[in-house]
Amino acid sequence: MLSELLRTTRAHSLALAAPLSDEDAQLQSMPDASPAKWHLAHTTWFFETLVLTPFLSGYRVFDKRWARLFNSYYESLGPRHARPQRGLLSRPSLAEVKAYRAHVDAALADLLPVAPPEAEALIELGCHHEQQHQELLLTDILHAFSCNPLLPAYRDAAAAPVMPPPQAWIAHGGGIIEVGHAGAGFAFDNEGPRHAVLLAPFEISNRLVTCGEYADFIDAGGYREPLLWLSDGWALVQAQGWQRPLYWLDDGRVFGLHGAQPLDPQAPVTQLSFYEACAYAEWAGARLPTEFEWEAACAMQGFAQVDDQAWQWTRSSYAPYPGFKPAAGAVGEYNGKFMVGQQVLRGGSLATPSGHARPSYRNFFPPAARWQFSGLRLAR
């Protein structure tokens, strides 16, 4: 039910922010990240601007000055505060942002009983949009905390141990298959139209590459062997001094949402760039799957660690499907204009909200990005 989806989504964002102090919520540790306070406000601005203002008669905008602060990349909706400077927005305060959320939530409750189908569709989109920002809130605060010498934990409780199945190869005979979203249920516009693709026969690993396996790659000199790397990746290794995944520490621990913990050799390796994933696959005598191989394998028996551990880099560039057309209006800026210079990731991560992912879901990031919960699954 839409009202329940809206209620639980909005409440979950506040629950994720609850462990953070006002100072925590203000942090922006790099231009690609945003403060937690900004995530809470931007998702609220989305509902106010795209749903309430056009569809709720008599709606009163909470503060018309804030549109410039909390618009992200919607060129058609007016000017925006520079993304790298979101951490400078000490005003409005976190308390004011929470009041903003309450104001918008009350108005959405008034709209829901009389909302036309177009408004209902935008509310559903807004909920899934907010779920994306819930994951970003966690990945962004983790990066910010990693910059603190105290290495503070976002969650005090210990992480649950991961017990992956023994590594095995799942064979797919190839052929013409259908990919992309079809049927009932929500999907972003970039997940369709559903269409046919031709796959050559392939094999894909039943599970993700583990920290222990990746440590073997490091010990074997993987970060010192240029023949394993794509050219741009090797340039980054040299320029930025990469020697290990982003949050692996010199003392053998790994920093995560639960603080710095001993490396778990059974846990999936995360915080890898596309370049690191490709280099490991080359070293292992394998490759990354295409996004279509991944989607085909997702329906096969034994395919484990699908969407609850780490996003999985694929060898597919982020491009439109045949027949793709962006939605009309401002929401048409949601996905289509980013279809260049990025790689597709499939699956989901330990930070992905429950129920948000699906087999046709297409996440995307630049190949150098490594602050996400991104790992890899091998294919051959």
PDB file of C-alpha atoms in Angstrom, residues 17 32 49 54-55 77 121 226 250 258 260 263 301 341 350 376 380:
ATOM      1  CA  ALA A  17      20.175   9.625  11.069  1.00  0.00           C
ATOM      2  CA  ASP A  32      31.125  13.158  -4.253  1.00  0.00           C
ATOM      3  CA  THR A  49       8.624  20.272  -5.445  1.00  0.00           C
ATOM      4  CA  PRO A  54       1.633  20.798  -8.347  1.00  0.00           C
ATOM      5  CA  PHE A  55      -0.972  18.472  -6.817  1.00  0.00           C
ATOM      6  CA  LEU A  77      13.856  23.238 -11.633  1.00  0.00           C
ATOM      7  CA  ALA A 121       3.276   7.486  -9.337  1.00  0.00           C
ATOM      8  CA  PRO A 226      50.811  -3.008 -14.535  1.00  0.00           C
ATOM      9  CA  ASP A 250      47.796  -0.777   7.904  1.00  0.00           C
ATOM     10  CA  HIS A 258      30.818  -1.086  13.003  1.00  0.00           C
ATOM     11  CA  ALA A 260      37.597  -0.864  12.793  1.00  0.00           C
ATOM     12  CA  LEU A 263      39.695  -8.479   8.617  1.00  0.00           C
ATOM     13  CA  GLN A 301      19.876 -22.218  -8.779  1.00  0.00           C
ATOM     14  CA  GLY A 341      31.286   7.438 -18.659  1.00  0.00           C
ATOM     15  CA  LEU A 350      24.443  -4.428   3.162  1.00  0.00           C
ATOM     16  CA  LEU A 376      32.868  -8.263  -7.520  1.00  0.00           C
ATOM     17  CA  ARG A 380      34.552 -16.728 -17.457  1.00  0.00           C
TER      18      ARG A 380
END
